[in-house]
mmCIF file of C-alpha atoms and ligand atoms in Angstrom:
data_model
loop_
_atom_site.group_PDB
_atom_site.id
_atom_site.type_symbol
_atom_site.label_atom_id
_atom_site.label_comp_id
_atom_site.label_asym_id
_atom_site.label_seq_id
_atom_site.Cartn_x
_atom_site.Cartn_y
_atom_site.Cartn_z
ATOM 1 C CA UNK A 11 -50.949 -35.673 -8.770
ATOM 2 C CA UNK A 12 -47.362 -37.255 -7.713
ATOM 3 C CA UNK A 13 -48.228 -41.108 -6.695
ATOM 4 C CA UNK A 14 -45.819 -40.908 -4.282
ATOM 5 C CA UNK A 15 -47.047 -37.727 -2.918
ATOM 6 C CA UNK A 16 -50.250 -39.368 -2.840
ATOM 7 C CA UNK A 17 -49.339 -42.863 -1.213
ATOM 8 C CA UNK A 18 -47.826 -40.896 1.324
ATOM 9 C CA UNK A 19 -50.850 -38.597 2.158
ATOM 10 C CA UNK A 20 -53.008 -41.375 2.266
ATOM 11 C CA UNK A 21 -51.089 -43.935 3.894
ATOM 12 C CA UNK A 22 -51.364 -46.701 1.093
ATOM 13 C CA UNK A 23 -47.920 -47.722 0.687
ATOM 14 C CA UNK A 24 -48.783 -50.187 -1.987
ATOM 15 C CA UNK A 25 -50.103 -47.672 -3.739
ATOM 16 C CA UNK A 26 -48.092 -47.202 -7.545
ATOM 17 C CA UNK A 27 -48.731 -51.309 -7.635
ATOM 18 C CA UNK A 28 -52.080 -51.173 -7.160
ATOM 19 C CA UNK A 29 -52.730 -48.159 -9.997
ATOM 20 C CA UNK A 30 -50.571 -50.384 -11.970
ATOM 21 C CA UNK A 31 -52.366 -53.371 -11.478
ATOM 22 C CA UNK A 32 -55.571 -51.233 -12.532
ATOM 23 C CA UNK A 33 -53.946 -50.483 -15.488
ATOM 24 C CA UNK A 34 -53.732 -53.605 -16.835
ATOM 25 C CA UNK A 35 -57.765 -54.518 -15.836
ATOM 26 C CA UNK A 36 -58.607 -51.058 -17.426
ATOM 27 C CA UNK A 37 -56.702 -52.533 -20.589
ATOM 28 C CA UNK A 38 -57.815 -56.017 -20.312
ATOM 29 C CA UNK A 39 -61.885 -55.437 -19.697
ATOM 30 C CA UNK A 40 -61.538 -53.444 -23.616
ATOM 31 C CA UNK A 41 -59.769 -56.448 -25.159
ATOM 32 C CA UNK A 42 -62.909 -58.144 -26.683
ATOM 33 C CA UNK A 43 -63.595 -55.289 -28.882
ATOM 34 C CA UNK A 44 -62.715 -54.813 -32.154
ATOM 35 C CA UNK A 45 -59.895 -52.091 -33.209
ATOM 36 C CA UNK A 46 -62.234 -49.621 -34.151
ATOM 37 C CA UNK A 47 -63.292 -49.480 -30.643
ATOM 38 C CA UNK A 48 -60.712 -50.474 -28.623
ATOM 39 C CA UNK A 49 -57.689 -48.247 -30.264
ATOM 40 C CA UNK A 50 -59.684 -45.092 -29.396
ATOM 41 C CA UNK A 51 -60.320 -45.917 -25.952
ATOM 42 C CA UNK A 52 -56.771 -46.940 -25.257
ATOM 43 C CA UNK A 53 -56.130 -43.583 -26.282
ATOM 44 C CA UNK A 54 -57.956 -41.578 -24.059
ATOM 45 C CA UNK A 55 -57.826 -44.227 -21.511
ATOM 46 C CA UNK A 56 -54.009 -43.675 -21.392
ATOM 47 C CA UNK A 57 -54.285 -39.801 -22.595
ATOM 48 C CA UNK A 58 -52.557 -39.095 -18.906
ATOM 49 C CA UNK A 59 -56.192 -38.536 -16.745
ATOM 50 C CA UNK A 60 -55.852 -38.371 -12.843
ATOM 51 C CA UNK A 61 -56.962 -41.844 -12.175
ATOM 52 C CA UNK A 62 -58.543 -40.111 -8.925
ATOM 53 C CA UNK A 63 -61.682 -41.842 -8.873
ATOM 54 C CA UNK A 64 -60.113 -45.317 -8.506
ATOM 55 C CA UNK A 65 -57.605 -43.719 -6.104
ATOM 56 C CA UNK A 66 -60.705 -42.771 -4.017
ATOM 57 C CA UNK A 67 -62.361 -46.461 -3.957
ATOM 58 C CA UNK A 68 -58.737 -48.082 -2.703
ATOM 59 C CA UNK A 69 -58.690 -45.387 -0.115
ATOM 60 C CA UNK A 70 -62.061 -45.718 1.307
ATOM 61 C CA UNK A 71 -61.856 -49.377 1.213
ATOM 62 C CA UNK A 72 -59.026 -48.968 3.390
ATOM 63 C CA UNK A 73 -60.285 -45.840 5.603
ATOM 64 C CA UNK A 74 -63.374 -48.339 5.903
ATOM 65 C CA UNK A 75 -61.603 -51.316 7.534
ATOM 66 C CA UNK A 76 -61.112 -53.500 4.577
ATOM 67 C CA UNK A 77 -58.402 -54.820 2.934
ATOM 68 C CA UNK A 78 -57.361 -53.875 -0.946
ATOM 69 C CA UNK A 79 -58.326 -57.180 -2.824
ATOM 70 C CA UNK A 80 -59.305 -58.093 -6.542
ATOM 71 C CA UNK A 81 -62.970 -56.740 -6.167
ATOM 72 C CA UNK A 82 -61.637 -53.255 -5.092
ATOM 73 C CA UNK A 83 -59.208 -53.288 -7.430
ATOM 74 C CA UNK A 84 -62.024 -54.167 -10.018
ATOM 75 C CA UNK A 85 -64.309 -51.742 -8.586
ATOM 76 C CA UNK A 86 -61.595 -48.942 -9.352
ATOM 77 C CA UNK A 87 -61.099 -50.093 -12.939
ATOM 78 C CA UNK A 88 -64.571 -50.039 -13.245
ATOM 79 C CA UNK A 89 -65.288 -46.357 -12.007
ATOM 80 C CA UNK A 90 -62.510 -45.149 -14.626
ATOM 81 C CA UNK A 91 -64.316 -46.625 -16.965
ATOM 82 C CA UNK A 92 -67.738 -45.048 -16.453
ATOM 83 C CA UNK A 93 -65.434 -41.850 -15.650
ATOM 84 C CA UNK A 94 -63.444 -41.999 -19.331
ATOM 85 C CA UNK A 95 -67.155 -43.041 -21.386
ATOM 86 C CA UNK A 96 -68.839 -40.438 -19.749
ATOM 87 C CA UNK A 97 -65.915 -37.602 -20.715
ATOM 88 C CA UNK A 98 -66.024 -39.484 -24.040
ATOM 89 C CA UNK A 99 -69.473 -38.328 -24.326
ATOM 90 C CA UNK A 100 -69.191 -34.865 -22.768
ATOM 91 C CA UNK A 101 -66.763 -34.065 -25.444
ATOM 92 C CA UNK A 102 -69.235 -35.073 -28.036
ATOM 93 C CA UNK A 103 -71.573 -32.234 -25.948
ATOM 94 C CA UNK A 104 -68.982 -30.039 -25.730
ATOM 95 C CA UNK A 105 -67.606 -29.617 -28.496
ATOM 96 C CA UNK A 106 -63.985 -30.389 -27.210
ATOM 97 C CA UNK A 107 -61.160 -31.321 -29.691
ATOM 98 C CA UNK A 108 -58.883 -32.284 -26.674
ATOM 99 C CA UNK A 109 -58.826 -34.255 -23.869
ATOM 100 C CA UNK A 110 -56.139 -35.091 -21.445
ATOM 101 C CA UNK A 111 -53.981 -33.655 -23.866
ATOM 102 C CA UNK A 112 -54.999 -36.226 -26.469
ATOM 103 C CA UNK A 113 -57.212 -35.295 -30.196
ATOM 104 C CA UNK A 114 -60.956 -36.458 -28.706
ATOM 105 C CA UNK A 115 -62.742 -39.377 -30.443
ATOM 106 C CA UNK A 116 -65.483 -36.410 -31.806
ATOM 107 C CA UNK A 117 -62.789 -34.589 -33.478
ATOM 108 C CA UNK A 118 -60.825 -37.550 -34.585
ATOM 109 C CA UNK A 119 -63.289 -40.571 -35.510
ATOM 110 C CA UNK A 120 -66.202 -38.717 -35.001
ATOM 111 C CA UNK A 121 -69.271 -37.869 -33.258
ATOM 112 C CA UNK A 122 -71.226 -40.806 -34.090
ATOM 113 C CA UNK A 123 -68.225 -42.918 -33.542
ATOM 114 C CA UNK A 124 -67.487 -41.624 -30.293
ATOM 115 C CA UNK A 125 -71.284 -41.999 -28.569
ATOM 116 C CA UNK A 126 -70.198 -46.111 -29.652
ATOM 117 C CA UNK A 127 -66.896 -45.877 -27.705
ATOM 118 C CA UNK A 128 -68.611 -44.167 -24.827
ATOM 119 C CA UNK A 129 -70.987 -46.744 -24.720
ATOM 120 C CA UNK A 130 -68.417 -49.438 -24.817
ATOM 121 C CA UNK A 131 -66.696 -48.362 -21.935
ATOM 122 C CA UNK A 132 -69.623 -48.199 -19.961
ATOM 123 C CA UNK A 133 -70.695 -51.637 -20.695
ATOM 124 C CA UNK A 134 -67.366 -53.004 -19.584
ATOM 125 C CA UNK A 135 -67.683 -51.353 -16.181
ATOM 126 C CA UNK A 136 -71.182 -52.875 -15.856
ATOM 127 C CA UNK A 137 -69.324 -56.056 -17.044
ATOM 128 C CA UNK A 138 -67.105 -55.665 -13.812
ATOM 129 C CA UNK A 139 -69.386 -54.399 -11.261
ATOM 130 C CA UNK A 140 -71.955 -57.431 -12.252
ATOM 131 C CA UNK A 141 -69.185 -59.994 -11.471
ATOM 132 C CA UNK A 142 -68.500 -57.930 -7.801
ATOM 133 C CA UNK A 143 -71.792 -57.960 -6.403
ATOM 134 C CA UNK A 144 -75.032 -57.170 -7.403
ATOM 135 C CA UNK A 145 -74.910 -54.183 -5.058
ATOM 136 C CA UNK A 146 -71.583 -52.906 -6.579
ATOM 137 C CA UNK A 147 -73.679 -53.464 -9.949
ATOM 138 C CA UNK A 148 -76.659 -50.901 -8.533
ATOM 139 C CA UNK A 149 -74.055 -48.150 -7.500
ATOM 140 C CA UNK A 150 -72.816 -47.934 -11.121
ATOM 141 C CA UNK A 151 -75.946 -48.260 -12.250
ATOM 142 C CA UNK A 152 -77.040 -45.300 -9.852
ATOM 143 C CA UNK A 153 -74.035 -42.989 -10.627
ATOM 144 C CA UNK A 154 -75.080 -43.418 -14.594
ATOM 145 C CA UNK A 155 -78.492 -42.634 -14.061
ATOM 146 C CA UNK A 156 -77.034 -39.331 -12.057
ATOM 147 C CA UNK A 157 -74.562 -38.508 -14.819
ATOM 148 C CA UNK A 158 -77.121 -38.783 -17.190
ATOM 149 C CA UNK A 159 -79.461 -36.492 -15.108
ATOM 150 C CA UNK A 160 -76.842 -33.946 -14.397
ATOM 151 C CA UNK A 161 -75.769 -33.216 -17.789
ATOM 152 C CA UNK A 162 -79.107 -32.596 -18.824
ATOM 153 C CA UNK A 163 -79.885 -30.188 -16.360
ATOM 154 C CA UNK A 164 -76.914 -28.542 -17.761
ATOM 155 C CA UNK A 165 -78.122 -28.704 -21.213
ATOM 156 C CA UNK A 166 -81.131 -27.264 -20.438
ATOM 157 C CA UNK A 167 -79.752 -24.594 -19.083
ATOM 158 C CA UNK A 168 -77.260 -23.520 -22.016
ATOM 159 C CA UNK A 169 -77.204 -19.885 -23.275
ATOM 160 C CA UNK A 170 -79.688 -19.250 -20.257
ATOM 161 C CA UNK A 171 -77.920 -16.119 -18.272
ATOM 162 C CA UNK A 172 -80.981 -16.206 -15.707
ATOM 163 C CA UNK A 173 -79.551 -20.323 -14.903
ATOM 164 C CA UNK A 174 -80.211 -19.996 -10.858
ATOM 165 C CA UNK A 175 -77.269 -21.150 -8.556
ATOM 166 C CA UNK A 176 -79.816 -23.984 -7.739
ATOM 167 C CA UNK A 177 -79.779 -25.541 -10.992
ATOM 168 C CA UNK A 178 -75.751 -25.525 -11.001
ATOM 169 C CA UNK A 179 -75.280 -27.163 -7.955
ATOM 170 C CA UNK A 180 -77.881 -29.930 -8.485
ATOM 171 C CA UNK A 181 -76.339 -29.968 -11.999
ATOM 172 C CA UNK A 182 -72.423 -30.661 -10.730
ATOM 173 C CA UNK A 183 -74.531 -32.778 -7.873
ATOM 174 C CA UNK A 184 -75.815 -35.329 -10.851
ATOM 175 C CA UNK A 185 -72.513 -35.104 -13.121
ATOM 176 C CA UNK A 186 -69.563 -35.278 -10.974
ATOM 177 C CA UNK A 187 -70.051 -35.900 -7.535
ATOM 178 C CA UNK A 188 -72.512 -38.369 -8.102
ATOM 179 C CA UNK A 189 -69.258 -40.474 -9.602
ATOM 180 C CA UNK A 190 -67.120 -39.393 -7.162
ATOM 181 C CA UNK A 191 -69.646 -40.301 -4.375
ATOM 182 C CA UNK A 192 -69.817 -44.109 -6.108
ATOM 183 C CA UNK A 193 -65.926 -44.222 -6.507
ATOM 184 C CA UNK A 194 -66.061 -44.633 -2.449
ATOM 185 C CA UNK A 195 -68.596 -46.096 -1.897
ATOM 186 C CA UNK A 196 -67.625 -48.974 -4.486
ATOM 187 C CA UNK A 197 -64.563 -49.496 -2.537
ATOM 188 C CA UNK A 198 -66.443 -49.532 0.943
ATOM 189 C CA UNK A 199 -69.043 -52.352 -0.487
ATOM 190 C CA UNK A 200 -66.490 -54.598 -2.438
ATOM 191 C CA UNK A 201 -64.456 -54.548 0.893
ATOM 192 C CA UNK A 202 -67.750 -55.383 2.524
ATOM 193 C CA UNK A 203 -67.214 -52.832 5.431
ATOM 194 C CA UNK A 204 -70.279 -51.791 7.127
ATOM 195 C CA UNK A 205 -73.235 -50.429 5.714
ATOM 196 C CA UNK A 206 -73.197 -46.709 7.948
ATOM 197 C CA UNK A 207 -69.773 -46.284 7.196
ATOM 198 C CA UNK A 208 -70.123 -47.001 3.342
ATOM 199 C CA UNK A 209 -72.619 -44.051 3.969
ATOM 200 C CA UNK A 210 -70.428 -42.046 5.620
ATOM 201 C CA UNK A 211 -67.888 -42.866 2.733
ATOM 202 C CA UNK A 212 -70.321 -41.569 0.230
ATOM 203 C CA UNK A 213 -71.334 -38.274 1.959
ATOM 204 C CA UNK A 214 -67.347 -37.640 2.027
ATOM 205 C CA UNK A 215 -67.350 -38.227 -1.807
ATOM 206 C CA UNK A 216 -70.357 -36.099 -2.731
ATOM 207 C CA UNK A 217 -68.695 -33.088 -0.833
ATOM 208 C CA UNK A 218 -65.086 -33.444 -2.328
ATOM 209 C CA UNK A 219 -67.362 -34.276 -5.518
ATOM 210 C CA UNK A 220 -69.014 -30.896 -5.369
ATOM 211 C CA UNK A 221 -65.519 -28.981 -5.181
ATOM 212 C CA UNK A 222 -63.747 -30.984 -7.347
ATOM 213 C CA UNK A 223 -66.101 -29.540 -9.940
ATOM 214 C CA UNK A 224 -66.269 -25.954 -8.941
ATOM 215 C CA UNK A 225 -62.483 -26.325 -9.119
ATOM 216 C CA UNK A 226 -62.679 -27.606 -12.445
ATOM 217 C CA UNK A 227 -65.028 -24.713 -13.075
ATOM 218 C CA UNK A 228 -62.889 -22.227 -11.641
ATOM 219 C CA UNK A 229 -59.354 -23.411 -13.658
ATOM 220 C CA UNK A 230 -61.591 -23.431 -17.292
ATOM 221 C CA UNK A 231 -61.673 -19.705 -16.560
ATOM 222 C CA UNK A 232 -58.530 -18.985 -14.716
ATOM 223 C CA UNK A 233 -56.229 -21.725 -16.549
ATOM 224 C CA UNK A 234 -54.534 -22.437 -20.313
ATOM 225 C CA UNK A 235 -55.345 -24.800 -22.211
ATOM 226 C CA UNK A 236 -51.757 -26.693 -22.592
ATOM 227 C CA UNK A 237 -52.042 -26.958 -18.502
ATOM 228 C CA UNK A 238 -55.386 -28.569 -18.410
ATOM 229 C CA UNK A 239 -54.812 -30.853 -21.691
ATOM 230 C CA UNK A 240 -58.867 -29.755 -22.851
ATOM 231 C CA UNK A 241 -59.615 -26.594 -24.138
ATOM 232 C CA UNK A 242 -59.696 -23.605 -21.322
ATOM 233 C CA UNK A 243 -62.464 -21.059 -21.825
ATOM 234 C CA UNK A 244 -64.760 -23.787 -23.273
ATOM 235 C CA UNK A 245 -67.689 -23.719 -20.771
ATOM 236 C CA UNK A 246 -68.522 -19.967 -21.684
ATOM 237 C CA UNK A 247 -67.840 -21.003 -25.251
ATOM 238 C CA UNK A 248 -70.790 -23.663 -25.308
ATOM 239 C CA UNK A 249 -72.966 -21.412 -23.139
ATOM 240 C CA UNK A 250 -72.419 -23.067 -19.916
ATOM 241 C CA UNK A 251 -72.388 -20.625 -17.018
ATOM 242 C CA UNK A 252 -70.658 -22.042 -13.814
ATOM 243 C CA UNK A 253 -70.385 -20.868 -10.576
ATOM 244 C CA UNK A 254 -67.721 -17.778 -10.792
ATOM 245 C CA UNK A 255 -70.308 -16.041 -13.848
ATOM 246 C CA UNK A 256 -73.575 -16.923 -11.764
ATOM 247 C CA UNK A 257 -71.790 -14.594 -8.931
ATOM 248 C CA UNK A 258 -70.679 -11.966 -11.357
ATOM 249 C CA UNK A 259 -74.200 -12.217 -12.651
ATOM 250 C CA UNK A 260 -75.732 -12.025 -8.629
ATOM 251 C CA UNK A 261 -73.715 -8.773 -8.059
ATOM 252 C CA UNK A 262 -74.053 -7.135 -11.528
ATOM 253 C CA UNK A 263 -76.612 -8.213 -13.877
ATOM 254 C CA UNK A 264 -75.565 -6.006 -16.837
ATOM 255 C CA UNK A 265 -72.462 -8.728 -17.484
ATOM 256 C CA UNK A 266 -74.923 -10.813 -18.996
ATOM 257 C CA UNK A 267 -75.477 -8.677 -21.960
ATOM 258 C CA UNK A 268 -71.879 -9.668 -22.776
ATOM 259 C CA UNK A 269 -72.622 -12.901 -23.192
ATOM 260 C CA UNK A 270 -73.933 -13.491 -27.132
ATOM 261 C CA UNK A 271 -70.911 -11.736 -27.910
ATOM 262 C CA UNK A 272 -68.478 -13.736 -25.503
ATOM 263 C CA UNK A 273 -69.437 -16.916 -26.979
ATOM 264 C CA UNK A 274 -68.116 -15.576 -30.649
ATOM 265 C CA UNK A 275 -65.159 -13.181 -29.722
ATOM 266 C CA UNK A 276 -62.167 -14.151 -28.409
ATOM 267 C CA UNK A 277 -61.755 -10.635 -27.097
ATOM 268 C CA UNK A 278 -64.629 -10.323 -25.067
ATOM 269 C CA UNK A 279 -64.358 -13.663 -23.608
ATOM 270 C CA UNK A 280 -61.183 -12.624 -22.470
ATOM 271 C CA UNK A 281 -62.358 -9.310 -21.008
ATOM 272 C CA UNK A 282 -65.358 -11.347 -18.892
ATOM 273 C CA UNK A 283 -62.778 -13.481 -17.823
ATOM 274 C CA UNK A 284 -60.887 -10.785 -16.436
ATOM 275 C CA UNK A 285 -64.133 -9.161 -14.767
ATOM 276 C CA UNK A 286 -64.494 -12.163 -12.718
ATOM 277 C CA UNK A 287 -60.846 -12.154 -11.342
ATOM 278 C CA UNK A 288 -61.473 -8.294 -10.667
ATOM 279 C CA UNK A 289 -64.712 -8.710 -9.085
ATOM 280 C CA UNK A 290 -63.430 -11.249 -6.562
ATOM 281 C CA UNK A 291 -65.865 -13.392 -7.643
ATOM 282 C CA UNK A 292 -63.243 -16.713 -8.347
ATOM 283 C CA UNK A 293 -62.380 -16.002 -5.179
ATOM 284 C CA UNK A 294 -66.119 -16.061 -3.615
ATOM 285 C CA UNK A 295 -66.383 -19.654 -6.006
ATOM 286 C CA UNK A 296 -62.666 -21.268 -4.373
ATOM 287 C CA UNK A 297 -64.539 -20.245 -0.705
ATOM 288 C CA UNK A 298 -67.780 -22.178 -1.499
ATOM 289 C CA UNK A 299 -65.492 -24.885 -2.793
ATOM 290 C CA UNK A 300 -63.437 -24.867 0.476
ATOM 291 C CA UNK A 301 -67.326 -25.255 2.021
ATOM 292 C CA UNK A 302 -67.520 -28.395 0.515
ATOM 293 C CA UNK A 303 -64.144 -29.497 1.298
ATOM 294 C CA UNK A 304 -65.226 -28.734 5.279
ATOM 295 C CA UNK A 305 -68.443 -30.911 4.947
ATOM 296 C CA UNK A 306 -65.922 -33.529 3.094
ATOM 297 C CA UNK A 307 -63.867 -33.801 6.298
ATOM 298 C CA UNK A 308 -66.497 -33.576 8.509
ATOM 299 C CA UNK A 309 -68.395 -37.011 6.910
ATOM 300 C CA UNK A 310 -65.431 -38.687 7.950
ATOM 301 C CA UNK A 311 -65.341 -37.690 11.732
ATOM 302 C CA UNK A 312 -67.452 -40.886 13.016
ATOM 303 C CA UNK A 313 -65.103 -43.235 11.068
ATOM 304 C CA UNK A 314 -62.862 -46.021 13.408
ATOM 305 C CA UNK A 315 -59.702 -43.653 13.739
ATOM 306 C CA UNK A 316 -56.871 -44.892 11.279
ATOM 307 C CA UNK A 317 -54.063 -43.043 9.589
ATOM 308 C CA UNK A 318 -55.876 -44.566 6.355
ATOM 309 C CA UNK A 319 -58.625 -42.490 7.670
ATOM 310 C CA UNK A 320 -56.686 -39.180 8.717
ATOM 311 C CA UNK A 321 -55.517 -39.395 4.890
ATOM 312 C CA UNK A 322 -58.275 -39.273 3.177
ATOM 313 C CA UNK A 323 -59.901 -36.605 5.445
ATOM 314 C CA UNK A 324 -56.947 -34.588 3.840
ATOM 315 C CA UNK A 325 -56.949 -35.415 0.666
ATOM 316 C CA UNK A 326 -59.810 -32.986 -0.381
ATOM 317 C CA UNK A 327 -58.352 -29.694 0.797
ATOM 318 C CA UNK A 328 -54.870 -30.963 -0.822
ATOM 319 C CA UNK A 329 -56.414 -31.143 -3.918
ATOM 320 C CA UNK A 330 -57.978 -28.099 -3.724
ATOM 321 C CA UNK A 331 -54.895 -25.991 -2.307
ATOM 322 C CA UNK A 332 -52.484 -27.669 -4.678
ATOM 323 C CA UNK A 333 -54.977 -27.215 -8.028
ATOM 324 C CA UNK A 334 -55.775 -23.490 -7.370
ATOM 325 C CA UNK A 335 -52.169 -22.457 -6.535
HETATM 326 C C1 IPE B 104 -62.742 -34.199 -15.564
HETATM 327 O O1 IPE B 104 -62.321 -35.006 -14.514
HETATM 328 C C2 IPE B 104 -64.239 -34.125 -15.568
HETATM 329 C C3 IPE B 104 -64.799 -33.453 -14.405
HETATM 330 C C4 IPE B 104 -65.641 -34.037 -13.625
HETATM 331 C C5 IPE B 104 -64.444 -32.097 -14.129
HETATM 332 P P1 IPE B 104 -60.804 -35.138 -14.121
HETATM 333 O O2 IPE B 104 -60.225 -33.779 -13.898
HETATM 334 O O3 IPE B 104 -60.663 -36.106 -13.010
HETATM 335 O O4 IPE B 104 -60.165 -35.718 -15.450
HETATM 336 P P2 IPE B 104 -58.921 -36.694 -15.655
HETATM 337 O O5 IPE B 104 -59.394 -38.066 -15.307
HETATM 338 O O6 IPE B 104 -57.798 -36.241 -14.775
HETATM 339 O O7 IPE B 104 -58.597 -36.581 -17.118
HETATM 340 C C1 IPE B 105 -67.826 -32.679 -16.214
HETATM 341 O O1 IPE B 105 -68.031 -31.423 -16.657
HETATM 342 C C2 IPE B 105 -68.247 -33.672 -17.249
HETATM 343 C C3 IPE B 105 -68.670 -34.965 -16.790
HETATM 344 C C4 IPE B 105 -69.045 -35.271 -15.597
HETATM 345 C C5 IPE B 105 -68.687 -36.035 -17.796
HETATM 346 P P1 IPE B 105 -67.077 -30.618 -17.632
HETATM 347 O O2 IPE B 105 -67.675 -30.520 -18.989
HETATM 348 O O3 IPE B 105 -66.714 -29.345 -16.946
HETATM 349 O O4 IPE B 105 -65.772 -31.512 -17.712
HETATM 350 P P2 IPE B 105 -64.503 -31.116 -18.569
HETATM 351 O O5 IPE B 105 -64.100 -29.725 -18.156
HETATM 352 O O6 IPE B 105 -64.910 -31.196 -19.998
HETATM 353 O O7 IPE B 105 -63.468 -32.133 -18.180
HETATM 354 MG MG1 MG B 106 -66.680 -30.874 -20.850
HETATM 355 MG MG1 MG B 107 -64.878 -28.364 -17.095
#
């Protein structure tokens, strides 16, 4: 994601200062650790990640009628932060030797290692949000709690070919867009704009939340590894079944007896892979995520009008078309 192409989608002309200036609070909230903590979350901190959480709490602090100050800008660092622990962690899960192009902590330092680093970035966001207000504090606190739930819904559904399409979304509901729907509404409380349209905020951010993940679901079957800097293929390697294989699954159930085998051989991997291309299915998953992008721009309709608010009401289905292309 070009900043520039992004400042000028959203209307935030301020914007490559402001990421900079989070930047330098993502580095400085670390800076009472000691190396062994702090060198390996500088390096996955500054692995090259999206930074599109903290983009979303500047723009719906502005799309909400506030101003960008210190707490929003503090409130962004802060959501990276719980963003880069909790990847930290889902590595660890995972099984992942890269991340954002970068060796992971598991694979480098260690698992054991790595569930300390995780931690430690967490506690510096609650370290932020605390000093905000005690209702920024309550949103992290809330997204956590989400994350946490999330994930193990997904864990309890690993290797498990009869996993219902229920149990994904409220899965990807808990893990991702629970973060995504605190990155807004962070930056709609620490600009103290009004309580229904922080709501309205937050609906916007679980719905781009939602696709953002099927998107990430789609490209770990459709993408290479070298373009998404983490290991492609990985989720049918651990036994995770996303959204494209639950539809292959729906339409013809004899796919699952691939699986076992999938999750060993390269080759037959490859060959599901290619079943769900064939099938239509990825494209059945990219029209469920375009769903989500509708209900995204629809939570924003009863927002004061704003080219602040006309951007971000785009910036879901720009993602999406530019990440699938
Ligand atoms: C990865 O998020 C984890 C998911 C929720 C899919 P991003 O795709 O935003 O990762 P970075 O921050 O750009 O590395
Ligand atoms: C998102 O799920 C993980 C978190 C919300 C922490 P994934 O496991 O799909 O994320 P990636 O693909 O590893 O980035
Ligand atoms: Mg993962
Ligand atoms: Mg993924």
């Amino acid at each position: 994601m070009d900043v520039d192409d992004l400042a000028g989608l959203l209307s935030l002309p301020n914007l490559a200062r402001d990421l900079e200036s989070i930047e330098e609070r993502l580095d400085a909230s670390i800076q009472h650790g000691n190396p062994e903590l702090v060198d390996p979350s500088l390096r996955v901190i500054h692995g090259g990640g999206k930074r599109l959480r903290p983009v979303l709490t500047l723009a719906a602090a502005v799309a909400g009628g506030g101003v960008i100050d210190d707490n929003v800008l503090q409130g962004a660092a802060a959501l990276e932060l719980v963003h880069v622990g909790s990847l930290v962690h889902d590595d660890i899960i995972d099984n992942a030797a890269t991340r954002r192009g970068v060796t992971t902590i598991n694979a480098k330092e260690g698992s054991e290692h790595a569930i300390l680093v995780g931690d430690f970035l967490l506690s510096a966001a609650g370290r932020i949000c605390a000093a905000i207000s005690q209702e920024a504090a309550a949103t992290l606190a809330d997204a956590i709690s989400s994350l946490c739930i999330g994930q193990s819904l997904e864990t309890s559904t690993i290797n498990d070919p009869s996993r219902s399409l229920d149990s994904y979304y409220r899965s990807i509901d808990g893990k991702t867009a629970a973060l995504v729907r605190a990155s807004c509404r962070l930056g709609a409380q620490a600009a103290r704009v009004e309580a229904t349209t922080t709501d309205a905020l937050g609906e916007f951010g679980t719905a781009f939340g939602m696709a953002f993940q099927i998107v990430d679901d789609i490209l770990d079957l459709t993408s290479t590894s070298a373009k998404l800097g983490k290991p492609a293929g990985n989720d049918l390697r651990e036994g995770v079944y996303t959204l494209p294989l639950l539809l292959l699954f729906g339409r013809d159930e004899t796919w699952r007896d691939s699986l076992p085998a999938a999750a060993q051989d390269e080759g037959t991997l490859a060959a599901l892979v290619e079943q769900t291309r064939e099938s239509g299915v990825i494209d059945d998953a990219a029209q469920i995520a375009y769903d989500h992008v509708s209900r995204a721009e629809d939570a924003l309709g009863a927002l004061p009008s704003s080219e602040q608010r006309e951007g971000l009401i785009k910036l879901p289905r720009w993602y999406v078309d530019q990440t699938l292309a």
